[in-house]
mmCIF file of C-alpha atoms in Angstrom:
data_model
loop_
_atom_site.group_PDB
_atom_site.id
_atom_site.type_symbol
_atom_site.label_atom_id
_atom_site.label_comp_id
_atom_site.label_asym_id
_atom_site.label_seq_id
_atom_site.Cartn_x
_atom_site.Cartn_y
_atom_site.Cartn_z
ATOM 1 C CA GLN Y 1 85.447 107.667 86.883
ATOM 2 C CA VAL Y 2 87.111 106.654 90.462
ATOM 3 C CA GLN Y 3 84.620 107.335 92.953
ATOM 4 C CA LEU Y 4 84.861 106.789 96.363
ATOM 5 C CA VAL Y 5 81.388 107.195 98.747
ATOM 6 C CA GLU Y 6 81.892 107.476 102.398
ATOM 7 C CA SER Y 7 78.874 106.847 104.647
ATOM 8 C CA GLY Y 8 77.814 105.610 108.216
ATOM 9 C CA GLY Y 9 78.816 108.276 110.393
ATOM 10 C CA GLY Y 10 76.173 110.645 112.664
ATOM 11 C CA VAL Y 11 75.873 110.987 116.251
ATOM 12 C CA VAL Y 12 76.640 108.970 119.024
ATOM 13 C CA GLN Y 13 77.113 108.858 122.355
ATOM 14 C CA PRO Y 14 81.297 108.801 124.285
ATOM 15 C CA GLY Y 15 81.854 105.556 124.384
ATOM 16 C CA GLY Y 16 79.885 104.583 122.232
ATOM 17 C CA SER Y 17 80.547 102.996 118.894
ATOM 18 C CA LEU Y 18 80.266 103.274 114.913
ATOM 19 C CA ARG Y 19 81.147 101.933 111.423
ATOM 20 C CA LEU Y 20 82.013 103.837 108.445
ATOM 21 C CA SER Y 21 82.421 102.070 104.792
ATOM 22 C CA CYS Y 22 83.212 103.274 101.698
ATOM 23 C CA ALA Y 23 82.941 102.137 98.222
ATOM 24 C CA ALA Y 24 84.940 101.931 95.823
ATOM 25 C CA SER Y 25 84.270 102.171 92.090
ATOM 26 C CA GLY Y 26 85.868 103.240 88.509
ATOM 27 C CA PHE Y 27 89.039 101.520 89.723
ATOM 28 C CA THR Y 28 90.445 97.799 90.500
ATOM 29 C CA PHE Y 29 90.455 98.475 94.082
ATOM 30 C CA ARG Y 30 91.478 94.787 95.173
ATOM 31 C CA SER Y 31 95.365 96.756 94.040
ATOM 32 C CA TYR Y 32 95.067 100.064 95.854
ATOM 33 C CA GLY Y 33 96.572 100.759 98.788
ATOM 34 C CA MET Y 34 93.890 102.741 101.087
ATOM 35 C CA HIS Y 35 93.714 105.802 103.636
ATOM 36 C CA TRP Y 36 91.416 107.000 106.807
ATOM 37 C CA VAL Y 37 91.663 110.696 107.137
ATOM 38 C CA ARG Y 38 89.527 113.052 108.913
ATOM 39 C CA GLN Y 39 89.088 116.715 109.732
ATOM 40 C CA ALA Y 40 87.367 118.266 112.929
ATOM 41 C CA PRO Y 41 85.721 121.571 112.645
ATOM 42 C CA GLY Y 42 87.585 123.495 111.653
ATOM 43 C CA LYS Y 43 90.845 122.411 111.944
ATOM 44 C CA GLY Y 44 94.002 120.512 109.560
ATOM 45 C CA LEU Y 45 93.600 117.118 108.150
ATOM 46 C CA GLU Y 46 94.877 114.149 110.539
ATOM 47 C CA TRP Y 47 95.975 110.816 108.791
ATOM 48 C CA VAL Y 48 94.216 107.974 110.663
ATOM 49 C CA ALA Y 49 94.836 104.250 109.204
ATOM 50 C CA PHE Y 50 95.919 102.554 106.718
ATOM 51 C CA ILE Y 51 95.226 99.329 104.985
ATOM 52 C CA ARG Y 52 97.890 97.714 102.761
ATOM 53 C CA TYR Y 53 95.928 96.793 99.073
ATOM 54 C CA ASP Y 54 95.581 92.627 99.729
ATOM 55 C CA GLY Y 55 95.170 93.682 103.642
ATOM 56 C CA SER Y 56 97.984 91.638 104.690
ATOM 57 C CA ASN Y 57 99.594 95.246 106.604
ATOM 58 C CA LYS Y 58 98.399 98.074 108.078
ATOM 59 C CA ASN Y 59 98.663 100.887 110.247
ATOM 60 C CA SER Y 60 97.143 103.295 112.290
ATOM 61 C CA ALA Y 61 97.553 106.704 114.396
ATOM 62 C CA ASP Y 62 98.668 106.185 117.747
ATOM 63 C CA SER Y 63 95.181 108.595 118.789
ATOM 64 C CA VAL Y 64 93.223 105.675 117.410
ATOM 65 C CA LYS Y 65 95.539 102.746 118.148
ATOM 66 C CA GLY Y 66 93.080 100.330 119.834
ATOM 67 C CA ARG Y 67 90.590 101.459 118.956
ATOM 68 C CA PHE Y 68 89.448 102.296 115.033
ATOM 69 C CA THR Y 69 90.196 98.731 113.105
ATOM 70 C CA ILE Y 70 91.176 99.212 109.760
ATOM 71 C CA SER Y 71 89.237 96.974 107.318
ATOM 72 C CA ARG Y 72 88.739 95.482 103.328
ATOM 73 C CA ASP Y 73 85.999 93.100 101.641
ATOM 74 C CA ASN Y 74 87.807 93.572 98.221
ATOM 75 C CA SER Y 75 85.459 91.131 97.359
ATOM 76 C CA LYS Y 76 83.044 94.173 98.144
ATOM 77 C CA ASN Y 77 84.790 97.456 96.631
ATOM 78 C CA THR Y 78 84.364 98.293 100.122
ATOM 79 C CA LEU Y 79 87.072 99.881 102.817
ATOM 80 C CA TYR Y 80 85.916 100.280 106.405
ATOM 81 C CA LEU Y 81 86.812 101.708 110.058
ATOM 82 C CA GLN Y 82 85.769 99.885 113.181
ATOM 83 C CA MET Y 83 85.289 102.761 115.851
ATOM 84 C CA ASN Y 84 85.050 101.312 119.108
ATOM 85 C CA SER Y 85 85.574 103.692 122.227
ATOM 86 C CA LEU Y 86 84.888 107.210 120.944
ATOM 87 C CA ARG Y 87 85.542 109.937 122.303
ATOM 88 C CA THR Y 88 84.435 114.106 122.072
ATOM 89 C CA GLU Y 89 87.786 114.294 120.255
ATOM 90 C CA ASP Y 90 87.094 111.660 117.566
ATOM 91 C CA THR Y 91 84.195 114.582 116.005
ATOM 92 C CA ALA Y 92 85.426 115.603 112.320
ATOM 93 C CA VAL Y 93 84.712 114.563 108.638
ATOM 94 C CA TYR Y 94 86.322 111.046 107.955
ATOM 95 C CA TYR Y 95 86.956 111.028 104.275
ATOM 96 C CA CYS Y 96 88.549 107.426 102.777
ATOM 97 C CA ALA Y 97 91.081 108.014 100.494
ATOM 98 C CA LYS Y 98 92.967 105.525 97.723
ATOM 99 C CA ASP Y 99 96.875 104.823 96.608
ATOM 100 C CA PHE Y 100 98.704 106.778 94.041
ATOM 101 C CA THR Y 101 100.629 103.620 92.443
ATOM 102 C CA ILE Y 102 98.986 99.988 91.781
ATOM 103 C CA PHE Y 103 100.403 97.402 94.707
ATOM 104 C CA GLY Y 104 102.618 100.204 96.490
ATOM 105 C CA VAL Y 105 105.100 98.706 98.712
ATOM 106 C CA VAL Y 106 105.825 102.176 100.622
ATOM 107 C CA MET Y 107 103.746 105.388 101.059
ATOM 108 C CA MET Y 108 101.967 106.788 98.475
ATOM 109 C CA PRO Y 109 99.707 109.541 98.641
ATOM 110 C CA PHE Y 110 95.918 109.841 98.321
ATOM 111 C CA ASP Y 111 95.154 110.982 94.651
ATOM 112 C CA TYR Y 112 91.536 110.788 94.937
ATOM 113 C CA TRP Y 113 89.496 111.412 97.577
ATOM 114 C CA GLY Y 114 85.530 110.561 98.754
ATOM 115 C CA GLN Y 115 83.209 114.150 99.916
ATOM 116 C CA GLY Y 116 83.293 113.038 103.238
ATOM 117 C CA THR Y 117 80.951 111.684 106.429
ATOM 118 C CA LEU Y 118 80.545 113.500 109.761
ATOM 119 C CA VAL Y 119 81.234 112.134 112.793
ATOM 120 C CA THR Y 120 79.842 113.771 115.636
ATOM 121 C CA VAL Y 121 80.776 113.013 119.463
ATOM 122 C CA SER Y 122 79.274 113.547 121.757
ATOM 123 C CA SER Y 123 76.714 113.865 125.340
ATOM 124 C CA ASP N 1 106.493 111.162 114.827
ATOM 125 C CA ILE N 2 108.144 113.145 111.973
ATOM 126 C CA GLN N 3 106.315 117.001 112.479
ATOM 127 C CA LEU N 4 105.819 119.345 109.305
ATOM 128 C CA THR N 5 105.179 123.143 109.713
ATOM 129 C CA GLN N 6 104.387 125.274 107.335
ATOM 130 C CA SER N 7 104.548 129.168 106.787
ATOM 131 C CA PRO N 8 102.728 131.386 107.285
ATOM 132 C CA SER N 9 99.647 129.573 107.975
ATOM 133 C CA PHE N 10 97.754 132.239 105.881
ATOM 134 C CA LEU N 11 98.138 134.164 103.190
ATOM 135 C CA SER N 12 96.226 137.208 101.518
ATOM 136 C CA ALA N 13 97.094 137.516 97.767
ATOM 137 C CA SER N 14 96.229 139.331 94.835
ATOM 138 C CA VAL N 15 95.013 137.790 91.049
ATOM 139 C CA GLY N 16 98.258 137.575 89.353
ATOM 140 C CA ASP N 17 100.488 137.519 92.157
ATOM 141 C CA ARG N 18 103.270 135.115 92.395
ATOM 142 C CA VAL N 19 103.563 133.219 95.827
ATOM 143 C CA THR N 20 105.467 130.720 98.040
ATOM 144 C CA ILE N 21 104.470 128.433 100.901
ATOM 145 C CA THR N 22 107.005 126.780 102.693
ATOM 146 C CA CYS N 23 106.871 123.478 104.276
ATOM 147 C CA ARG N 24 109.479 121.907 106.820
ATOM 148 C CA ALA N 25 110.338 119.229 108.300
ATOM 149 C CA SER N 26 111.011 117.773 111.764
ATOM 150 C CA GLN N 27 113.850 115.642 110.198
ATOM 151 C CA GLY N 28 114.907 114.301 106.634
ATOM 152 C CA ILE N 29 112.425 112.965 104.094
ATOM 153 C CA SER N 30 114.302 112.757 101.594
ATOM 154 C CA SER N 31 111.735 113.711 98.532
ATOM 155 C CA TYR N 32 108.164 112.175 99.950
ATOM 156 C CA LEU N 33 106.430 114.887 99.931
ATOM 157 C CA ALA N 34 103.085 115.685 98.866
ATOM 158 C CA TRP N 35 101.257 118.797 98.334
ATOM 159 C CA TYR N 36 97.572 119.333 98.626
ATOM 160 C CA GLN N 37 94.488 122.329 98.225
ATOM 161 C CA GLN N 38 91.197 121.934 100.065
ATOM 162 C CA LYS N 39 88.396 124.252 99.179
ATOM 163 C CA PRO N 40 85.720 124.379 102.135
ATOM 164 C CA GLY N 41 83.549 121.631 102.652
ATOM 165 C CA LYS N 42 85.605 119.742 99.740
ATOM 166 C CA ALA N 43 87.597 116.661 99.813
ATOM 167 C CA PRO N 44 91.645 117.465 99.140
ATOM 168 C CA LYS N 45 93.019 117.154 95.937
ATOM 169 C CA LEU N 46 96.430 116.577 95.220
ATOM 170 C CA LEU N 47 98.595 118.424 93.193
ATOM 171 C CA ILE N 48 102.448 117.091 94.286
ATOM 172 C CA TYR N 49 104.260 114.517 94.629
ATOM 173 C CA ALA N 50 107.713 113.209 95.197
ATOM 174 C CA ALA N 51 108.107 117.169 96.034
ATOM 175 C CA SER N 52 108.189 118.794 92.829
ATOM 176 C CA THR N 53 106.213 116.379 90.627
ATOM 177 C CA LEU N 54 102.890 117.734 88.708
ATOM 178 C CA GLN N 55 99.481 115.187 88.870
ATOM 179 C CA SER N 56 99.039 115.018 86.259
ATOM 180 C CA GLY N 57 95.513 117.543 84.964
ATOM 181 C CA VAL N 58 97.153 120.412 87.627
ATOM 182 C CA PRO N 59 98.111 123.714 85.848
ATOM 183 C CA SER N 60 101.303 124.426 85.613
ATOM 184 C CA ARG N 61 101.439 127.095 87.240
ATOM 185 C CA PHE N 62 101.701 125.868 90.484
ATOM 186 C CA SER N 63 105.783 124.306 91.035
ATOM 187 C CA GLY N 64 106.700 121.839 94.535
ATOM 188 C CA SER N 65 110.516 122.359 94.726
ATOM 189 C CA GLY N 66 112.831 121.208 98.088
ATOM 190 C CA SER N 67 114.587 117.746 100.027
ATOM 191 C CA GLY N 68 115.910 116.920 103.090
ATOM 192 C CA THR N 69 113.327 119.395 105.180
ATOM 193 C CA GLU N 70 112.552 122.214 103.286
ATOM 194 C CA PHE N 71 110.142 122.561 100.678
ATOM 195 C CA THR N 72 108.808 124.778 99.162
ATOM 196 C CA LEU N 73 104.981 125.083 96.939
ATOM 197 C CA THR N 74 105.072 128.336 94.664
ATOM 198 C CA ILE N 75 102.273 129.537 92.273
ATOM 199 C CA SER N 76 102.889 131.186 89.691
ATOM 200 C CA SER N 77 100.489 133.409 88.938
ATOM 201 C CA LEU N 78 97.274 133.396 91.088
ATOM 202 C CA GLN N 79 93.710 132.772 89.760
ATOM 203 C CA PRO N 80 90.816 133.668 91.353
ATOM 204 C CA GLU N 81 90.791 129.048 91.554
ATOM 205 C CA ASP N 82 93.360 128.965 93.516
ATOM 206 C CA PHE N 83 92.437 130.828 96.948
ATOM 207 C CA ALA N 84 91.882 127.599 99.212
ATOM 208 C CA THR N 85 93.666 125.972 101.876
ATOM 209 C CA TYR N 86 97.244 124.559 101.190
ATOM 210 C CA TYR N 87 98.406 120.985 102.917
ATOM 211 C CA CYS N 88 101.496 119.109 103.328
ATOM 212 C CA GLN N 89 102.134 116.066 103.902
ATOM 213 C CA GLN N 90 105.353 113.470 103.922
ATOM 214 C CA LEU N 91 105.341 109.979 103.175
ATOM 215 C CA ASN N 92 108.352 108.838 104.401
ATOM 216 C CA SER N 93 107.807 107.255 107.209
ATOM 217 C CA TYR N 94 104.424 106.383 109.227
ATOM 218 C CA PRO N 95 102.597 108.396 110.697
ATOM 219 C CA SER N 96 101.990 110.218 107.838
ATOM 220 C CA THR N 97 101.489 113.397 108.748
ATOM 221 C CA PHE N 98 100.709 117.236 107.473
ATOM 222 C CA GLY N 99 101.569 120.400 107.675
ATOM 223 C CA GLN N 100 99.172 122.779 109.790
ATOM 224 C CA GLY N 101 97.843 124.534 106.253
ATOM 225 C CA THR N 102 98.217 127.605 105.042
ATOM 226 C CA ARG N 103 94.702 129.443 104.189
ATOM 227 C CA LEU N 104 95.226 131.993 100.614
ATOM 228 C CA GLU N 105 93.037 134.767 100.995
ATOM 229 C CA ILE N 106 92.176 137.014 98.297
ATOM 230 C CA LYS N 107 93.654 140.554 99.547
#
């Protein structure tokens, strides 16, 4: 069965960095686009970033552009989110999520999500 | 960016009730809309995509409709496990955006 397991969250000071990982299993990881979505405590969902199945195309929200970088290693079935220059408003649970359709070329809904990893930015 | 506005933000209903949640887009998004259910402490679950297509395994009491700028999610007969928060998401263009959520609680 499809599994997505995030790791790498924790407490970091403003201006610091963290790298999140999402280990995928149960599907052909290299064939699916992947996303990061976050949810601040008690708030709604915010899409963060997308990477195409082969890594050739990426998109990110304006709120993280220039600070966060999405990447993937298809040989390790792992998705990453490098987060630099962290701000208090980046505090959230970060979810990785899988595209619904194989080799998607347009935006797809997210049919599987991980359990999330909490990032807390605080001094 | 395309904004999605859900109404109501909070809904109190009883088991067996029929409920409808509305999602309005700030510009036309054709049928590029999905609905998710989220329970406390859990990841969201995909319910409906392409505005009206039921995701595999989702009970048929859930249905979606609409196109352009106005969409609805209907639960025909509420079950105890349906009390959760519901989000719409537009997939028409980046950045993808979500509605603010509708919290459905037991009356």
